[in-house]
Amino acid sequence: MIIDILRKGLELFRLIPRSDLVARVIPAHPTPDQILPGEMTIVRDGVDKWACFHCPGGCGETIKLSLSNNRKPKWTAVPDWLKRPTISPSVRQTNECPCHFWIRQGRVDWCKDSRRSPSRTTK
């Protein structure tokens, strides 16, 4: 709770960029109503298993990325001390909302090849 207040204060005074996503770690796979807008749910039960969040492209789809070393493809999701997640590698949606993006320190950075029209400058 104190970290959330600190992060929001730093964002308010523009000392850090505003976060698009904030990480929340839980021990079991979330139900659809537990995956909240603006939040990345990381499933961790001893080891990282899943990263779940709403597609930032606006299609409403829930993205579920495997964090397991035993699965392919796999991603890493690492929240910093302000609960801002970084995902590696990038995420490419190939559904009706084709978009390609990175998540770095809680911010969505759109790739140049994304067919989504991002509101921020692409990387």
PDB file of N, CA, C and O in Angstrom, residues 4-78:
ATOM      1  N   ASP A   4       2.336   1.725  -3.387  1.00  0.00           N
ATOM      2  CA  ASP A   4       1.370   2.269  -4.345  1.00  0.00           C
ATOM      3  C   ASP A   4       1.263   3.787  -4.200  1.00  0.00           C
ATOM      4  O   ASP A   4       1.239   4.517  -5.197  1.00  0.00           O
ATOM      5  N   ILE A   5       1.206   4.283  -2.974  1.00  0.00           N
ATOM      6  CA  ILE A   5       1.120   5.721  -2.721  1.00  0.00           C
ATOM      7  C   ILE A   5       2.385   6.421  -3.203  1.00  0.00           C
ATOM      8  O   ILE A   5       2.323   7.477  -3.846  1.00  0.00           O
ATOM      9  N   LEU A   6       3.539   5.817  -2.922  1.00  0.00           N
ATOM     10  CA  LEU A   6       4.812   6.386  -3.369  1.00  0.00           C
ATOM     11  C   LEU A   6       4.870   6.459  -4.894  1.00  0.00           C
ATOM     12  O   LEU A   6       5.229   7.502  -5.463  1.00  0.00           O
ATOM     13  N   ARG A   7       4.509   5.353  -5.577  1.00  0.00           N
ATOM     14  CA  ARG A   7       4.532   5.331  -7.042  1.00  0.00           C
ATOM     15  C   ARG A   7       3.599   6.400  -7.610  1.00  0.00           C
ATOM     16  O   ARG A   7       3.968   7.158  -8.505  1.00  0.00           O
ATOM     17  N   LYS A   8       2.383   6.503  -7.070  1.00  0.00           N
ATOM     18  CA  LYS A   8       1.422   7.495  -7.562  1.00  0.00           C
ATOM     19  C   LYS A   8       1.923   8.918  -7.320  1.00  0.00           C
ATOM     20  O   LYS A   8       1.729   9.800  -8.165  1.00  0.00           O
ATOM     21  N   GLY A   9       2.573   9.146  -6.189  1.00  0.00           N
ATOM     22  CA  GLY A   9       3.144  10.462  -5.915  1.00  0.00           C
ATOM     23  C   GLY A   9       4.263  10.808  -6.888  1.00  0.00           C
ATOM     24  O   GLY A   9       4.325  11.924  -7.400  1.00  0.00           O
ATOM     25  N   LEU A  10       5.138   9.849  -7.146  1.00  0.00           N
ATOM     26  CA  LEU A  10       6.223  10.068  -8.102  1.00  0.00           C
ATOM     27  C   LEU A  10       5.672  10.333  -9.502  1.00  0.00           C
ATOM     28  O   LEU A  10       6.201  11.173 -10.242  1.00  0.00           O
ATOM     29  N   GLU A  11       4.593   9.629  -9.863  1.00  0.00           N
ATOM     30  CA  GLU A  11       3.945   9.862 -11.164  1.00  0.00           C
ATOM     31  C   GLU A  11       3.279  11.238 -11.193  1.00  0.00           C
ATOM     32  O   GLU A  11       3.391  11.960 -12.193  1.00  0.00           O
ATOM     33  N   LEU A  12       2.601  11.602 -10.120  1.00  0.00           N
ATOM     34  CA  LEU A  12       1.894  12.882 -10.044  1.00  0.00           C
ATOM     35  C   LEU A  12       2.856  14.052 -10.237  1.00  0.00           C
ATOM     36  O   LEU A  12       2.552  15.013 -10.953  1.00  0.00           O
ATOM     37  N   PHE A  13       4.014  13.965  -9.609  1.00  0.00           N
ATOM     38  CA  PHE A  13       4.996  15.038  -9.718  1.00  0.00           C
ATOM     39  C   PHE A  13       5.924  14.851 -10.923  1.00  0.00           C
ATOM     40  O   PHE A  13       6.919  15.557 -11.061  1.00  0.00           O
ATOM     41  N   ARG A  14       5.587  13.890 -11.776  1.00  0.00           N
ATOM     42  CA  ARG A  14       6.305  13.627 -13.037  1.00  0.00           C
ATOM     43  C   ARG A  14       7.779  13.319 -12.832  1.00  0.00           C
ATOM     44  O   ARG A  14       8.622  13.664 -13.650  1.00  0.00           O
ATOM     45  N   LEU A  15       8.061  12.660 -11.698  1.00  0.00           N
ATOM     46  CA  LEU A  15       9.428  12.214 -11.455  1.00  0.00           C
ATOM     47  C   LEU A  15       9.681  10.877 -12.138  1.00  0.00           C
ATOM     48  O   LEU A  15      10.833  10.539 -12.420  1.00  0.00           O
ATOM     49  N   ILE A  16       8.612  10.115 -12.378  1.00  0.00           N
ATOM     50  CA  ILE A  16       8.672   8.895 -13.178  1.00  0.00           C
ATOM     51  C   ILE A  16       7.471   8.920 -14.116  1.00  0.00           C
ATOM     52  O   ILE A  16       6.457   9.570 -13.826  1.00  0.00           O
ATOM     53  N   PRO A  17       7.560   8.218 -15.271  1.00  0.00           N
ATOM     54  CA  PRO A  17       6.405   8.178 -16.175  1.00  0.00           C
ATOM     55  C   PRO A  17       5.238   7.422 -15.550  1.00  0.00           C
ATOM     56  O   PRO A  17       5.426   6.522 -14.723  1.00  0.00           O
ATOM     57  N   ARG A  18       4.024   7.785 -15.966  1.00  0.00           N
ATOM     58  CA  ARG A  18       2.825   7.099 -15.501  1.00  0.00           C
ATOM     59  C   ARG A  18       2.846   5.652 -15.975  1.00  0.00           C
ATOM     60  O   ARG A  18       3.168   5.359 -17.114  1.00  0.00           O
ATOM     61  N   SER A  19       2.501   4.735 -15.088  1.00  0.00           N
ATOM     62  CA  SER A  19       2.480   3.305 -15.411  1.00  0.00           C
ATOM     63  C   SER A  19       1.173   2.945 -16.100  1.00  0.00           C
ATOM     64  O   SER A  19       0.108   3.388 -15.686  1.00  0.00           O
ATOM     65  N   ASP A  20       1.270   2.120 -17.155  1.00  0.00           N
ATOM     66  CA  ASP A  20       0.081   1.565 -17.796  1.00  0.00           C
ATOM     67  C   ASP A  20      -0.384   0.323 -17.042  1.00  0.00           C
ATOM     68  O   ASP A  20      -1.573   0.030 -17.011  1.00  0.00           O
ATOM     69  N   LEU A  21       0.575  -0.414 -16.472  1.00  0.00           N
ATOM     70  CA  LEU A  21       0.278  -1.649 -15.746  1.00  0.00           C
ATOM     71  C   LEU A  21       1.037  -1.681 -14.423  1.00  0.00           C
ATOM     72  O   LEU A  21       2.186  -1.239 -14.351  1.00  0.00           O
ATOM     73  N   VAL A  22       0.387  -2.237 -13.419  1.00  0.00           N
ATOM     74  CA  VAL A  22       0.993  -2.454 -12.114  1.00  0.00           C
ATOM     75  C   VAL A  22       0.869  -3.945 -11.814  1.00  0.00           C
ATOM     76  O   VAL A  22      -0.173  -4.555 -12.081  1.00  0.00           O
ATOM     77  N   ALA A  23       1.917  -4.552 -11.289  1.00  0.00           N
ATOM     78  CA  ALA A  23       1.930  -5.995 -11.033  1.00  0.00           C
ATOM     79  C   ALA A  23       1.280  -6.341  -9.696  1.00  0.00           C
ATOM     80  O   ALA A  23       1.415  -5.613  -8.721  1.00  0.00           O
ATOM     81  N   ARG A  24       0.588  -7.460  -9.719  1.00  0.00           N
ATOM     82  CA  ARG A  24       0.030  -8.050  -8.498  1.00  0.00           C
ATOM     83  C   ARG A  24       0.363  -9.534  -8.563  1.00  0.00           C
ATOM     84  O   ARG A  24       0.096 -10.200  -9.562  1.00  0.00           O
ATOM     85  N   VAL A  25       0.991 -10.071  -7.539  1.00  0.00           N
ATOM     86  CA  VAL A  25       1.408 -11.473  -7.500  1.00  0.00           C
ATOM     87  C   VAL A  25       0.409 -12.256  -6.652  1.00  0.00           C
ATOM     88  O   VAL A  25       0.098 -11.856  -5.527  1.00  0.00           O
ATOM     89  N   ILE A  26      -0.094 -13.366  -7.227  1.00  0.00           N
ATOM     90  CA  ILE A  26      -1.022 -14.239  -6.509  1.00  0.00           C
ATOM     91  C   ILE A  26      -0.562 -15.683  -6.679  1.00  0.00           C
ATOM     92  O   ILE A  26       0.152 -16.000  -7.630  1.00  0.00           O
ATOM     93  N   PRO A  27      -0.978 -16.608  -5.783  1.00  0.00           N
ATOM     94  CA  PRO A  27      -0.489 -17.985  -5.833  1.00  0.00           C
ATOM     95  C   PRO A  27      -1.268 -18.925  -6.756  1.00  0.00           C
ATOM     96  O   PRO A  27      -0.806 -20.020  -7.032  1.00  0.00           O
ATOM     97  N   ALA A  28      -2.451 -18.520  -7.235  1.00  0.00           N
ATOM     98  CA  ALA A  28      -3.267 -19.402  -8.071  1.00  0.00           C
ATOM     99  C   ALA A  28      -3.765 -18.641  -9.286  1.00  0.00           C
ATOM    100  O   ALA A  28      -3.859 -17.412  -9.276  1.00  0.00           O
ATOM    101  N   HIS A  29      -4.095 -19.386 -10.348  1.00  0.00           N
ATOM    102  CA  HIS A  29      -4.572 -18.771 -11.578  1.00  0.00           C
ATOM    103  C   HIS A  29      -5.826 -17.942 -11.297  1.00  0.00           C
ATOM    104  O   HIS A  29      -6.742 -18.415 -10.644  1.00  0.00           O
ATOM    105  N   PRO A  30      -5.883 -16.709 -11.784  1.00  0.00           N
ATOM    106  CA  PRO A  30      -7.022 -15.847 -11.478  1.00  0.00           C
ATOM    107  C   PRO A  30      -8.257 -16.200 -12.305  1.00  0.00           C
ATOM    108  O   PRO A  30      -8.161 -16.708 -13.419  1.00  0.00           O
ATOM    109  N   THR A  31      -9.414 -15.909 -11.754  1.00  0.00           N
ATOM    110  CA  THR A  31     -10.651 -16.004 -12.522  1.00  0.00           C
ATOM    111  C   THR A  31     -10.723 -14.768 -13.416  1.00  0.00           C
ATOM    112  O   THR A  31     -10.036 -13.765 -13.152  1.00  0.00           O
ATOM    113  N   PRO A  32     -11.521 -14.795 -14.461  1.00  0.00           N
ATOM    114  CA  PRO A  32     -11.589 -13.625 -15.354  1.00  0.00           C
ATOM    115  C   PRO A  32     -11.912 -12.308 -14.631  1.00  0.00           C
ATOM    116  O   PRO A  32     -11.360 -11.266 -14.986  1.00  0.00           O
ATOM    117  N   ASP A  33     -12.751 -12.361 -13.608  1.00  0.00           N
ATOM    118  CA  ASP A  33     -13.093 -11.118 -12.910  1.00  0.00           C
ATOM    119  C   ASP A  33     -11.976 -10.637 -11.982  1.00  0.00           C
ATOM    120  O   ASP A  33     -12.028  -9.510 -11.483  1.00  0.00           O
ATOM    121  N   GLN A  34     -10.951 -11.433 -11.760  1.00  0.00           N
ATOM    122  CA  GLN A  34      -9.811 -11.029 -10.935  1.00  0.00           C
ATOM    123  C   GLN A  34      -8.721 -10.341 -11.744  1.00  0.00           C
ATOM    124  O   GLN A  34      -7.781  -9.796 -11.181  1.00  0.00           O
ATOM    125  N   ILE A  35      -8.834 -10.373 -13.072  1.00  0.00           N
ATOM    126  CA  ILE A  35      -7.863  -9.703 -13.938  1.00  0.00           C
ATOM    127  C   ILE A  35      -8.421  -8.311 -14.213  1.00  0.00           C
ATOM    128  O   ILE A  35      -9.397  -8.149 -14.938  1.00  0.00           O
ATOM    129  N   LEU A  36      -7.808  -7.320 -13.602  1.00  0.00           N
ATOM    130  CA  LEU A  36      -8.345  -5.964 -13.606  1.00  0.00           C
ATOM    131  C   LEU A  36      -7.638  -5.081 -14.621  1.00  0.00           C
ATOM    132  O   LEU A  36      -6.435  -5.254 -14.879  1.00  0.00           O
ATOM    133  N   PRO A  37      -8.346  -4.108 -15.195  1.00  0.00           N
ATOM    134  CA  PRO A  37      -7.699  -3.155 -16.097  1.00  0.00           C
ATOM    135  C   PRO A  37      -6.565  -2.420 -15.379  1.00  0.00           C
ATOM    136  O   PRO A  37      -6.678  -2.071 -14.204  1.00  0.00           O
ATOM    137  N   GLY A  38      -5.468  -2.225 -16.091  1.00  0.00           N
ATOM    138  CA  GLY A  38      -4.326  -1.523 -15.510  1.00  0.00           C
ATOM    139  C   GLY A  38      -3.476  -2.364 -14.585  1.00  0.00           C
ATOM    140  O   GLY A  38      -2.577  -1.855 -13.932  1.00  0.00           O
ATOM    141  N   GLU A  39      -3.763  -3.644 -14.539  1.00  0.00           N
ATOM    142  CA  GLU A  39      -3.050  -4.530 -13.625  1.00  0.00           C
ATOM    143  C   GLU A  39      -2.565  -5.774 -14.371  1.00  0.00           C
ATOM    144  O   GLU A  39      -3.284  -6.313 -15.204  1.00  0.00           O
ATOM    145  N   MET A  40      -1.359  -6.203 -14.064  1.00  0.00           N
ATOM    146  CA  MET A  40      -0.845  -7.478 -14.562  1.00  0.00           C
ATOM    147  C   MET A  40      -0.817  -8.432 -13.383  1.00  0.00           C
ATOM    148  O   MET A  40      -0.181  -8.156 -12.369  1.00  0.00           O
ATOM    149  N   THR A  41      -1.526  -9.539 -13.517  1.00  0.00           N
ATOM    150  CA  THR A  41      -1.554 -10.541 -12.467  1.00  0.00           C
ATOM    151  C   THR A  41      -0.481 -11.575 -12.769  1.00  0.00           C
ATOM    152  O   THR A  41      -0.508 -12.210 -13.829  1.00  0.00           O
ATOM    153  N   ILE A  42       0.471 -11.736 -11.864  1.00  0.00           N
ATOM    154  CA  ILE A  42       1.534 -12.726 -12.018  1.00  0.00           C
ATOM    155  C   ILE A  42       1.214 -13.880 -11.083  1.00  0.00           C
ATOM    156  O   ILE A  42       1.054 -13.686  -9.882  1.00  0.00           O
ATOM    157  N   VAL A  43       1.090 -15.069 -11.673  1.00  0.00           N
ATOM    158  CA  VAL A  43       0.805 -16.267 -10.891  1.00  0.00           C
ATOM    159  C   VAL A  43       2.141 -16.866 -10.481  1.00  0.00           C
ATOM    160  O   VAL A  43       2.949 -17.256 -11.332  1.00  0.00           O
ATOM    161  N   ARG A  44       2.359 -16.925  -9.161  1.00  0.00           N
ATOM    162  CA  ARG A  44       3.623 -17.428  -8.621  1.00  0.00           C
ATOM    163  C   ARG A  44       3.305 -18.321  -7.435  1.00  0.00           C
ATOM    164  O   ARG A  44       2.773 -17.867  -6.434  1.00  0.00           O
ATOM    165  N   ASP A  45       3.618 -19.592  -7.578  1.00  0.00           N
ATOM    166  CA  ASP A  45       3.451 -20.553  -6.490  1.00  0.00           C
ATOM    167  C   ASP A  45       4.797 -21.251  -6.305  1.00  0.00           C
ATOM    168  O   ASP A  45       4.995 -22.370  -6.746  1.00  0.00           O
ATOM    169  N   GLY A  46       5.740 -20.521  -5.733  1.00  0.00           N
ATOM    170  CA  GLY A  46       7.112 -21.016  -5.632  1.00  0.00           C
ATOM    171  C   GLY A  46       7.922 -20.642  -6.857  1.00  0.00           C
ATOM    172  O   GLY A  46       9.067 -20.237  -6.749  1.00  0.00           O
ATOM    173  N   VAL A  47       7.344 -20.781  -8.034  1.00  0.00           N
ATOM    174  CA  VAL A  47       7.967 -20.383  -9.297  1.00  0.00           C
ATOM    175  C   VAL A  47       6.950 -19.558 -10.089  1.00  0.00           C
ATOM    176  O   VAL A  47       5.745 -19.685  -9.902  1.00  0.00           O
ATOM    177  N   ASP A  48       7.457 -18.733 -10.983  1.00  0.00           N
ATOM    178  CA  ASP A  48       6.567 -17.948 -11.832  1.00  0.00           C
ATOM    179  C   ASP A  48       5.887 -18.873 -12.841  1.00  0.00           C
ATOM    180  O   ASP A  48       6.547 -19.708 -13.465  1.00  0.00           O
ATOM    181  N   LYS A  49       4.572 -18.720 -13.002  1.00  0.00           N
ATOM    182  CA  LYS A  49       3.806 -19.585 -13.901  1.00  0.00           C
ATOM    183  C   LYS A  49       3.152 -18.822 -15.044  1.00  0.00           C
ATOM    184  O   LYS A  49       3.257 -19.225 -16.189  1.00  0.00           O
ATOM    185  N   TRP A  50       2.418 -17.742 -14.750  1.00  0.00           N
ATOM    186  CA  TRP A  50       1.662 -17.013 -15.762  1.00  0.00           C
ATOM    187  C   TRP A  50       1.697 -15.518 -15.498  1.00  0.00           C
ATOM    188  O   TRP A  50       1.780 -15.093 -14.350  1.00  0.00           O
ATOM    189  N   ALA A  51       1.578 -14.739 -16.574  1.00  0.00           N
ATOM    190  CA  ALA A  51       1.326 -13.302 -16.490  1.00  0.00           C
ATOM    191  C   ALA A  51       0.030 -13.062 -17.252  1.00  0.00           C
ATOM    192  O   ALA A  51      -0.081 -13.425 -18.426  1.00  0.00           O
ATOM    193  N   CYS A  52      -0.956 -12.494 -16.597  1.00  0.00           N
ATOM    194  CA  CYS A  52      -2.277 -12.284 -17.186  1.00  0.00           C
ATOM    195  C   CYS A  52      -2.639 -10.803 -17.116  1.00  0.00           C
ATOM    196  O   CYS A  52      -2.496 -10.178 -16.066  1.00  0.00           O
ATOM    197  N   PHE A  53      -3.113 -10.251 -18.239  1.00  0.00           N
ATOM    198  CA  PHE A  53      -3.519  -8.845 -18.289  1.00  0.00           C
ATOM    199  C   PHE A  53      -4.399  -8.626 -19.508  1.00  0.00           C
ATOM    200  O   PHE A  53      -4.440  -9.442 -20.422  1.00  0.00           O
ATOM    201  N   HIS A  54      -5.120  -7.513 -19.518  1.00  0.00           N
ATOM    202  CA  HIS A  54      -5.967  -7.169 -20.654  1.00  0.00           C
ATOM    203  C   HIS A  54      -5.106  -6.604 -21.782  1.00  0.00           C
ATOM    204  O   HIS A  54      -4.159  -5.849 -21.531  1.00  0.00           O
ATOM    205  N   CYS A  55      -5.440  -6.958 -23.004  1.00  0.00           N
ATOM    206  CA  CYS A  55      -4.706  -6.471 -24.173  1.00  0.00           C
ATOM    207  C   CYS A  55      -4.750  -4.945 -24.200  1.00  0.00           C
ATOM    208  O   CYS A  55      -5.821  -4.350 -24.131  1.00  0.00           O
ATOM    209  N   PRO A  56      -3.587  -4.295 -24.309  1.00  0.00           N
ATOM    210  CA  PRO A  56      -3.574  -2.830 -24.349  1.00  0.00           C
ATOM    211  C   PRO A  56      -4.067  -2.269 -25.680  1.00  0.00           C
ATOM    212  O   PRO A  56      -4.278  -1.069 -25.806  1.00  0.00           O
ATOM    213  N   GLY A  57      -4.291  -3.150 -26.671  1.00  0.00           N
ATOM    214  CA  GLY A  57      -4.788  -2.704 -27.970  1.00  0.00           C
ATOM    215  C   GLY A  57      -6.258  -2.352 -27.974  1.00  0.00           C
ATOM    216  O   GLY A  57      -6.772  -1.835 -28.950  1.00  0.00           O
ATOM    217  N   GLY A  58      -6.953  -2.674 -26.879  1.00  0.00           N
ATOM    218  CA  GLY A  58      -8.347  -2.280 -26.770  1.00  0.00           C
ATOM    219  C   GLY A  58      -9.364  -3.307 -27.212  1.00  0.00           C
ATOM    220  O   GLY A  58     -10.562  -3.036 -27.202  1.00  0.00           O
ATOM    221  N   CYS A  59      -8.930  -4.516 -27.583  1.00  0.00           N
ATOM    222  CA  CYS A  59      -9.873  -5.529 -28.058  1.00  0.00           C
ATOM    223  C   CYS A  59     -10.626  -6.209 -26.916  1.00  0.00           C
ATOM    224  O   CYS A  59     -11.626  -6.876 -27.142  1.00  0.00           O
ATOM    225  N   GLY A  60     -10.144  -6.054 -25.692  1.00  0.00           N
ATOM    226  CA  GLY A  60     -10.802  -6.661 -24.540  1.00  0.00           C
ATOM    227  C   GLY A  60     -10.337  -8.077 -24.231  1.00  0.00           C
ATOM    228  O   GLY A  60     -10.734  -8.647 -23.221  1.00  0.00           O
ATOM    229  N   GLU A  61      -9.486  -8.641 -25.071  1.00  0.00           N
ATOM    230  CA  GLU A  61      -8.995  -9.995 -24.839  1.00  0.00           C
ATOM    231  C   GLU A  61      -8.049 -10.018 -23.645  1.00  0.00           C
ATOM    232  O   GLU A  61      -7.296  -9.083 -23.407  1.00  0.00           O
ATOM    233  N   THR A  62      -8.100 -11.117 -22.892  1.00  0.00           N
ATOM    234  CA  THR A  62      -7.151 -11.321 -21.803  1.00  0.00           C
ATOM    235  C   THR A  62      -5.939 -12.057 -22.363  1.00  0.00           C
ATOM    236  O   THR A  62      -6.078 -13.111 -22.966  1.00  0.00           O
ATOM    237  N   ILE A  63      -4.773 -11.491 -22.162  1.00  0.00           N
ATOM    238  CA  ILE A  63      -3.527 -12.122 -22.606  1.00  0.00           C
ATOM    239  C   ILE A  63      -2.986 -12.931 -21.442  1.00  0.00           C
ATOM    240  O   ILE A  63      -2.905 -12.432 -20.315  1.00  0.00           O
ATOM    241  N   LYS A  64      -2.623 -14.177 -21.718  1.00  0.00           N
ATOM    242  CA  LYS A  64      -2.037 -15.065 -20.706  1.00  0.00           C
ATOM    243  C   LYS A  64      -0.710 -15.558 -21.251  1.00  0.00           C
ATOM    244  O   LYS A  64      -0.664 -16.337 -22.206  1.00  0.00           O
ATOM    245  N   LEU A  65       0.380 -15.092 -20.653  1.00  0.00           N
ATOM    246  CA  LEU A  65       1.724 -15.452 -21.100  1.00  0.00           C
ATOM    247  C   LEU A  65       2.313 -16.477 -20.150  1.00  0.00           C
ATOM    248  O   LEU A  65       2.322 -16.280 -18.938  1.00  0.00           O
ATOM    249  N   SER A  66       2.857 -17.553 -20.708  1.00  0.00           N
ATOM    250  CA  SER A  66       3.501 -18.575 -19.899  1.00  0.00           C
ATOM    251  C   SER A  66       4.860 -18.073 -19.429  1.00  0.00           C
ATOM    252  O   SER A  66       5.662 -17.580 -20.212  1.00  0.00           O
ATOM    253  N   LEU A  67       5.096 -18.226 -18.136  1.00  0.00           N
ATOM    254  CA  LEU A  67       6.390 -17.864 -17.537  1.00  0.00           C
ATOM    255  C   LEU A  67       7.190 -19.113 -17.174  1.00  0.00           C
ATOM    256  O   LEU A  67       8.273 -19.014 -16.610  1.00  0.00           O
ATOM    257  N   SER A  68       6.647 -20.293 -17.505  1.00  0.00           N
ATOM    258  CA  SER A  68       7.265 -21.560 -17.147  1.00  0.00           C
ATOM    259  C   SER A  68       8.467 -21.857 -18.037  1.00  0.00           C
ATOM    260  O   SER A  68       8.401 -21.718 -19.263  1.00  0.00           O
ATOM    261  N   ASN A  69       9.561 -22.294 -17.425  1.00  0.00           N
ATOM    262  CA  ASN A  69      10.747 -22.692 -18.192  1.00  0.00           C
ATOM    263  C   ASN A  69      10.498 -23.941 -19.016  1.00  0.00           C
ATOM    264  O   ASN A  69      11.250 -24.233 -19.938  1.00  0.00           O
ATOM    265  N   ASN A  70       9.443 -24.700 -18.688  1.00  0.00           N
ATOM    266  CA  ASN A  70       9.150 -25.950 -19.391  1.00  0.00           C
ATOM    267  C   ASN A  70       8.255 -25.762 -20.606  1.00  0.00           C
ATOM    268  O   ASN A  70       7.930 -26.741 -21.281  1.00  0.00           O
ATOM    269  N   ARG A  71       7.818 -24.570 -20.895  1.00  0.00           N
ATOM    270  CA  ARG A  71       6.913 -24.307 -22.024  1.00  0.00           C
ATOM    271  C   ARG A  71       7.582 -23.422 -23.057  1.00  0.00           C
ATOM    272  O   ARG A  71       8.449 -22.629 -22.746  1.00  0.00           O
ATOM    273  N   LYS A  72       7.125 -23.562 -24.271  1.00  0.00           N
ATOM    274  CA  LYS A  72       7.571 -22.707 -25.363  1.00  0.00           C
ATOM    275  C   LYS A  72       6.336 -22.217 -26.081  1.00  0.00           C
ATOM    276  O   LYS A  72       5.449 -23.009 -26.358  1.00  0.00           O
ATOM    277  N   PRO A  73       6.173 -20.946 -26.398  1.00  0.00           N
ATOM    278  CA  PRO A  73       7.086 -19.876 -26.006  1.00  0.00           C
ATOM    279  C   PRO A  73       6.940 -19.547 -24.527  1.00  0.00           C
ATOM    280  O   PRO A  73       5.963 -19.917 -23.886  1.00  0.00           O
ATOM    281  N   LYS A  74       7.926 -18.832 -24.020  1.00  0.00           N
ATOM    282  CA  LYS A  74       7.878 -18.420 -22.621  1.00  0.00           C
ATOM    283  C   LYS A  74       8.397 -16.990 -22.508  1.00  0.00           C
ATOM    284  O   LYS A  74       9.173 -16.525 -23.334  1.00  0.00           O
ATOM    285  N   TRP A  75       7.907 -16.325 -21.501  1.00  0.00           N
ATOM    286  CA  TRP A  75       8.285 -14.956 -21.216  1.00  0.00           C
ATOM    287  C   TRP A  75       8.822 -14.872 -19.798  1.00  0.00           C
ATOM    288  O   TRP A  75       8.664 -15.800 -19.018  1.00  0.00           O
ATOM    289  N   THR A  76       9.422 -13.752 -19.471  1.00  0.00           N
ATOM    290  CA  THR A  76       9.746 -13.433 -18.084  1.00  0.00           C
ATOM    291  C   THR A  76       8.953 -12.189 -17.716  1.00  0.00           C
ATOM    292  O   THR A  76       8.728 -11.303 -18.552  1.00  0.00           O
ATOM    293  N   ALA A  77       8.487 -12.148 -16.483  1.00  0.00           N
ATOM    294  CA  ALA A  77       7.768 -10.983 -15.959  1.00  0.00           C
ATOM    295  C   ALA A  77       8.412 -10.617 -14.639  1.00  0.00           C
ATOM    296  O   ALA A  77       8.378 -11.399 -13.693  1.00  0.00           O
ATOM    297  N   VAL A  78       9.018  -9.443 -14.599  1.00  0.00           N
ATOM    298  CA  VAL A  78       9.738  -9.020 -13.402  1.00  0.00           C
ATOM    299  C   VAL A  78       9.213  -7.659 -12.963  1.00  0.00           C
ATOM    300  O   VAL A  78       9.395  -6.664 -13.678  1.00  0.00           O
TER     301      VAL A  78
END
